[in-house]
PDB file of C-alpha atoms in Angstrom:
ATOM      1  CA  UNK A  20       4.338   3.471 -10.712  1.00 73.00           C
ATOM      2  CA  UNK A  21       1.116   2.698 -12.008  1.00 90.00           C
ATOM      3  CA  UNK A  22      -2.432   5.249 -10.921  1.00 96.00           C
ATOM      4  CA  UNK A  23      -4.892   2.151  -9.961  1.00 97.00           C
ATOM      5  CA  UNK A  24      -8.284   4.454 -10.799  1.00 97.00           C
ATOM      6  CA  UNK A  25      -8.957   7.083 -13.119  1.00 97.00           C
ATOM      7  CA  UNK A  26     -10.942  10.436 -12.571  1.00 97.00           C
ATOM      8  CA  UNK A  27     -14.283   9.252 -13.830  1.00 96.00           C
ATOM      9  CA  UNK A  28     -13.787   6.409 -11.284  1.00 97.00           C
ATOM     10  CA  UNK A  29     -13.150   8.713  -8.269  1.00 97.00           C
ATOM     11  CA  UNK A  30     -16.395  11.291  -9.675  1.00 96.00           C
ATOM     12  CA  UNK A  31     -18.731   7.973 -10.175  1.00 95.00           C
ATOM     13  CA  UNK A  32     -18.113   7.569  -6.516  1.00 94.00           C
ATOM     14  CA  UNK A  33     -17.679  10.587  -4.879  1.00 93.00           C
ATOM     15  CA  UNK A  34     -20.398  12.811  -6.789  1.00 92.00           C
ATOM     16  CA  UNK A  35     -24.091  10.504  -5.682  1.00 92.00           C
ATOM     17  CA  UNK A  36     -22.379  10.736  -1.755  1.00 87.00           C
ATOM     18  CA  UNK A  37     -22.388  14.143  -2.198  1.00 85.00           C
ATOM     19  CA  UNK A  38     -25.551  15.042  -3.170  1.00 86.00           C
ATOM     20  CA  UNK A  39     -26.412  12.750  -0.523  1.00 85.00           C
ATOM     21  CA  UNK A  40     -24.690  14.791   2.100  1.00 78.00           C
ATOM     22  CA  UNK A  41     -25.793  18.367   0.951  1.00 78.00           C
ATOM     23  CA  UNK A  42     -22.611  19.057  -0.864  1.00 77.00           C
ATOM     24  CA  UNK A  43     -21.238  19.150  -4.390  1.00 77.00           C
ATOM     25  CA  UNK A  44     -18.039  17.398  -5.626  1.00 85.00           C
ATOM     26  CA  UNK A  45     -16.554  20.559  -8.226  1.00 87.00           C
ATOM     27  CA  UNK A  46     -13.144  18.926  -8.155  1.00 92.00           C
ATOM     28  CA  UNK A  47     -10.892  19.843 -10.985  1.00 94.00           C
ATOM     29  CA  UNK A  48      -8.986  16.785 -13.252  1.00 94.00           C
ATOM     30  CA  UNK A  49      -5.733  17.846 -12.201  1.00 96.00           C
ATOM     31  CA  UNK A  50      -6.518  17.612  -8.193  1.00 96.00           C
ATOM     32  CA  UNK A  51      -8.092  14.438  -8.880  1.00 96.00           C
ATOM     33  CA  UNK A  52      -5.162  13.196 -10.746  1.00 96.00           C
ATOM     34  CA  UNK A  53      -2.605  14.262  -8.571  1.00 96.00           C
ATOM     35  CA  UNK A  54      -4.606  12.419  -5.644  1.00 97.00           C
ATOM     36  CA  UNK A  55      -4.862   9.351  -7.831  1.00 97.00           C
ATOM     37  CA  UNK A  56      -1.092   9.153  -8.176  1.00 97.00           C
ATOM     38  CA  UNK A  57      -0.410   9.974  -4.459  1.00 97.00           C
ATOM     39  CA  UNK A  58      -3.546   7.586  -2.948  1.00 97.00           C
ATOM     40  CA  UNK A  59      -1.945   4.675  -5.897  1.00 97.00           C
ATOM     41  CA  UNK A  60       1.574   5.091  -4.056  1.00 96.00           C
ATOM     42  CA  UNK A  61      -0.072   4.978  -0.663  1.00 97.00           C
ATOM     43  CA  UNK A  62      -1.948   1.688  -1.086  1.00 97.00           C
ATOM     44  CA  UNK A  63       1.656   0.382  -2.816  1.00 96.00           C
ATOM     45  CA  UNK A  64       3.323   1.303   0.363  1.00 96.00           C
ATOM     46  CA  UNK A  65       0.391   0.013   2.762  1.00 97.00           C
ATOM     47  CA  UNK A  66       0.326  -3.361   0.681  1.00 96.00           C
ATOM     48  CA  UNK A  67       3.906  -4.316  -0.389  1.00 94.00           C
ATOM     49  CA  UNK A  68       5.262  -6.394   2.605  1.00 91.00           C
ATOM     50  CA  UNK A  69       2.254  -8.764   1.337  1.00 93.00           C
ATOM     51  CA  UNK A  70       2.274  -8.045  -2.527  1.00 93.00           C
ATOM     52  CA  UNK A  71       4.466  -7.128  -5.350  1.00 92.00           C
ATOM     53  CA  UNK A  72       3.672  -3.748  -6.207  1.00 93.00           C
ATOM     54  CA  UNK A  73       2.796  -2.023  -8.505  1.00 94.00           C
ATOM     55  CA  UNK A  74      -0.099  -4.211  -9.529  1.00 93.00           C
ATOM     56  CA  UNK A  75      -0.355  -5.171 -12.714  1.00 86.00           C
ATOM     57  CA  UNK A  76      -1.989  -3.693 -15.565  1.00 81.00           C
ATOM     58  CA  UNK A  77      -5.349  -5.312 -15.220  1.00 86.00           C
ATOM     59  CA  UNK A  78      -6.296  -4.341 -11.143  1.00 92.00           C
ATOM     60  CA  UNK A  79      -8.297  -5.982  -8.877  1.00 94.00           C
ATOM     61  CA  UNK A  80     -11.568  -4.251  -8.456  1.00 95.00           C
ATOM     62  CA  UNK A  81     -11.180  -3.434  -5.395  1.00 96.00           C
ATOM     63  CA  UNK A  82      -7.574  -1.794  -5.772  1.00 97.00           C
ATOM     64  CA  UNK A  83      -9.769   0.066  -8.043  1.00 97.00           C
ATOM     65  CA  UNK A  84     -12.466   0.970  -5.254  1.00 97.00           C
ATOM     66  CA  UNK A  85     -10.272   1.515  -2.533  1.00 98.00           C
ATOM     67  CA  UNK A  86      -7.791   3.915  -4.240  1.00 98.00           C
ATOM     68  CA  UNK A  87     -11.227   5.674  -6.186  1.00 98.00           C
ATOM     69  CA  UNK A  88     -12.129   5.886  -1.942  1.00 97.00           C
ATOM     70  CA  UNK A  89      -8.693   7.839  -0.656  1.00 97.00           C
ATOM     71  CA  UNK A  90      -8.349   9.906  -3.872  1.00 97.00           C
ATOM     72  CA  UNK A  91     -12.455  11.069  -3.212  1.00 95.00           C
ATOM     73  CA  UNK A  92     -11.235  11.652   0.246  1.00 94.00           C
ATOM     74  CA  UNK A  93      -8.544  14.654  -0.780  1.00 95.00           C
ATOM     75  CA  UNK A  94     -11.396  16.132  -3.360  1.00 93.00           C
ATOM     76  CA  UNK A  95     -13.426  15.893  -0.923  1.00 90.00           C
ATOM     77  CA  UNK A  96     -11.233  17.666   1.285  1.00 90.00           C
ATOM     78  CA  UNK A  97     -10.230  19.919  -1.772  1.00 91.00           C
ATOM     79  CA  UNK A  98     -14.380  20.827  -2.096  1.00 86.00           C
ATOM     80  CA  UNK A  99     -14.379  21.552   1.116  1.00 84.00           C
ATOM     81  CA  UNK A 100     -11.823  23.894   1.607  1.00 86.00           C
ATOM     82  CA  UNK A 101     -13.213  26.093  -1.550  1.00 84.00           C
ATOM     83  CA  UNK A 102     -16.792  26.767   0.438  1.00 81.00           C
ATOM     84  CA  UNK A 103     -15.323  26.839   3.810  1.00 80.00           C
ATOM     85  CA  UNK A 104     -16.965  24.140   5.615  1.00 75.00           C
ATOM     86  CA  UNK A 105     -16.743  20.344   6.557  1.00 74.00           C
ATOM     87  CA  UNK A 106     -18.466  17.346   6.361  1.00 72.00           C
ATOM     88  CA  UNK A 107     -18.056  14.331   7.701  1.00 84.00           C
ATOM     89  CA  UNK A 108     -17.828  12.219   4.850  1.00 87.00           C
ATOM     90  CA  UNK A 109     -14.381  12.259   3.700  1.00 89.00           C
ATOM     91  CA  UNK A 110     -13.677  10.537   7.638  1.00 91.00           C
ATOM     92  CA  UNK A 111     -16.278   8.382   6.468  1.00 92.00           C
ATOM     93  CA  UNK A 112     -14.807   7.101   3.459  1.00 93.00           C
ATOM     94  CA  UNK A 113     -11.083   7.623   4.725  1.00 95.00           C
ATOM     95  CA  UNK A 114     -12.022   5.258   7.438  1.00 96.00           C
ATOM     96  CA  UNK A 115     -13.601   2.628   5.110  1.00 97.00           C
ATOM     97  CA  UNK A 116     -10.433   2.342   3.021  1.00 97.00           C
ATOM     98  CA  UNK A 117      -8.106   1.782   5.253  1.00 97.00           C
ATOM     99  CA  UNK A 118     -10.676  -0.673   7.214  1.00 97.00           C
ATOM    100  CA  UNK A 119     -10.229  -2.598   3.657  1.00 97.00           C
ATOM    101  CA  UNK A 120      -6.717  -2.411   3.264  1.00 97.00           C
ATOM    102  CA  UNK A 121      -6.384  -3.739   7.111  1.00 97.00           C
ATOM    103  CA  UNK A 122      -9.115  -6.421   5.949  1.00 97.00           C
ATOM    104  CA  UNK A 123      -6.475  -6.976   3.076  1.00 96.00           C
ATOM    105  CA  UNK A 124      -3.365  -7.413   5.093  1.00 95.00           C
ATOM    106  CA  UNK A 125      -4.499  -9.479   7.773  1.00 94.00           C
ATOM    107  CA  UNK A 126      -6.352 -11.958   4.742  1.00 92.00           C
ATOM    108  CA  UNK A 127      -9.821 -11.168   5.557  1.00 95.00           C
ATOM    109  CA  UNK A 128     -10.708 -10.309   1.845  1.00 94.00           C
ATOM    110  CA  UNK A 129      -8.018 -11.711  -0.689  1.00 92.00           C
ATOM    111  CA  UNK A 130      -7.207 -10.180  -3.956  1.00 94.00           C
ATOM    112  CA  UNK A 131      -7.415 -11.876  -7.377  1.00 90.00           C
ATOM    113  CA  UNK A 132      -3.521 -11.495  -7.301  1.00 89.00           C
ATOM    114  CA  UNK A 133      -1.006 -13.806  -5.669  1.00 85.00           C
ATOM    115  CA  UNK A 134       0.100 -12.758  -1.887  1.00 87.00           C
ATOM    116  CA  UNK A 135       4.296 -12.739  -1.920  1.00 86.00           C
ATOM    117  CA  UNK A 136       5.701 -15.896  -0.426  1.00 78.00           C
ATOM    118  CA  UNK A 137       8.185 -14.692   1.388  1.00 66.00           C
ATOM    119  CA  UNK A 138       8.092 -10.931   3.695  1.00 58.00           C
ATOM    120  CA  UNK A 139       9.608  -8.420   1.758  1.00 53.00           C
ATOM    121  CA  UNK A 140      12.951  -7.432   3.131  1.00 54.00           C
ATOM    122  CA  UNK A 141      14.443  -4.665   1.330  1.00 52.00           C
ATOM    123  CA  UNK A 142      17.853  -5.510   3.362  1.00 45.00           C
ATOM    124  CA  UNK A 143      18.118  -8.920   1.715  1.00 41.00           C
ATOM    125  CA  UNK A 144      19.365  -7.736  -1.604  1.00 41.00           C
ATOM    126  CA  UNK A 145      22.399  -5.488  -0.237  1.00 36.00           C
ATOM    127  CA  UNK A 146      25.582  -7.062   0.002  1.00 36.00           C
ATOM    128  CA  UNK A 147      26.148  -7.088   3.698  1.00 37.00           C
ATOM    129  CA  UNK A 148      29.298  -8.429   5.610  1.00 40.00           C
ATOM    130  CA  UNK A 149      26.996 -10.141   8.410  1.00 41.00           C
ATOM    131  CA  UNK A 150      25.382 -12.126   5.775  1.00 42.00           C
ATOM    132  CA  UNK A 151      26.803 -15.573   4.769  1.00 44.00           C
ATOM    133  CA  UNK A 152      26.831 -16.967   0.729  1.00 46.00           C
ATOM    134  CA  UNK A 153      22.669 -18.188   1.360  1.00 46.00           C
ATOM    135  CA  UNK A 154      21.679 -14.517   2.652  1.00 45.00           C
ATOM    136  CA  UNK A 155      21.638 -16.189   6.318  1.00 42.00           C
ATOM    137  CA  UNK A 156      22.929 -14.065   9.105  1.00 44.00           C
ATOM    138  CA  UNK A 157      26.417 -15.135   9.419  1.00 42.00           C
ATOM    139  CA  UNK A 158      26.253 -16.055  13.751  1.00 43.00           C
ATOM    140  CA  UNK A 159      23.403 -18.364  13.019  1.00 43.00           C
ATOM    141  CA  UNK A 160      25.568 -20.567  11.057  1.00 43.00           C
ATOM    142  CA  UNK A 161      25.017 -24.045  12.232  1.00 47.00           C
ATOM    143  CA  UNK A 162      27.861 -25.031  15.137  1.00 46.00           C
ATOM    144  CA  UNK A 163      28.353 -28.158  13.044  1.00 50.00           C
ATOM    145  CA  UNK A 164      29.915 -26.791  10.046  1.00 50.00           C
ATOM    146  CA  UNK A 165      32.647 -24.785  11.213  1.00 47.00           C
ATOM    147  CA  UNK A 166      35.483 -26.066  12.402  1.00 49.00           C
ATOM    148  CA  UNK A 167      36.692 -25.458  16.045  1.00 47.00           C
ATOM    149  CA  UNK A 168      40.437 -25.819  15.824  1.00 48.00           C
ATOM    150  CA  UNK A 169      40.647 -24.064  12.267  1.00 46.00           C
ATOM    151  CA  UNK A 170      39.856 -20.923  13.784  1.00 44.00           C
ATOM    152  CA  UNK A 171      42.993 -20.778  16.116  1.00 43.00           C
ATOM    153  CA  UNK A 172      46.621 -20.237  15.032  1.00 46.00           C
ATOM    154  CA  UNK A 173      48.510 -23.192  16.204  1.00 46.00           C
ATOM    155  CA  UNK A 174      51.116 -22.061  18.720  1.00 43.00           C
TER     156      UNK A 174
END
């Protein structure tokens, strides 16, 4: 599993919002990291029915931005919890990411990376008895190619 953002990319974000919004962003590496590895596996899991995931090495930008958004949303939340209060900005930016990846399923805003051609089926690469030789379900065979009177014992 790859982490699509890095802890200077979630503080580069996170800290000007906020000082914006009357708060401070005194996150420690290690909660940012773990939130980078979680928010990575969350956009894999929002995004591969329509991608191969993990990305490769070199992300698109906004992978980048978008994960850098969710993993500022749990410091955020993190920050928060320390001082005992609330602000509305990590709803802010939890809603904005998940706008995007919506905007990135439904092809609103493509990626520099290839969509999958096919939907991803997990199911298609187990052996399965109702499956025929070409992965097809086995009663959709065409009517043609079986043979009526090879299917009953002659009496």
């Amino acid at each position: 599993m790859a982490d699509y953002c890095t802890a200077t990319d979630v503080r580069n974000l996170a800290e000007p919002l906020a000082r914006v919004s009357g708060s401070t962003y005194d996150v420690p590496t290690a909660v940012l990291t773990a939130a980078i590895t979680n928010r990575s596996a969350y956009v894999d899991a929002r995004l591969r029915e329509q991608y191969v995931v993990p990305f490769s090495a070199t992300y698109d930008a906004l992978i980048v931005y978008v994960t850098a958004q969710l993993a500022a949303v749990d410091g955020l939340r993190y920050a928060q919890a320390q001082v005992g209060n609330s602000n509305p900005l990590a709803e802010t930016l939890q809603e904005e990411a998940e706008a995007t990846l919506d905007k990135i399923l439904d092809g609103t805003i493509s990626l520099s990376v290839a969509r999958r051609t096919a939907v991803y089926d997990q199911a298609e690469t187990a052996v399965s008895p109702l499956l025929d030789a070409d992965h097809a379900p086995a009663f959709l065979r065409d009517v043609d190619d079986v043979d009526p009177l090879s299917t009953y014992a002659e009496v």
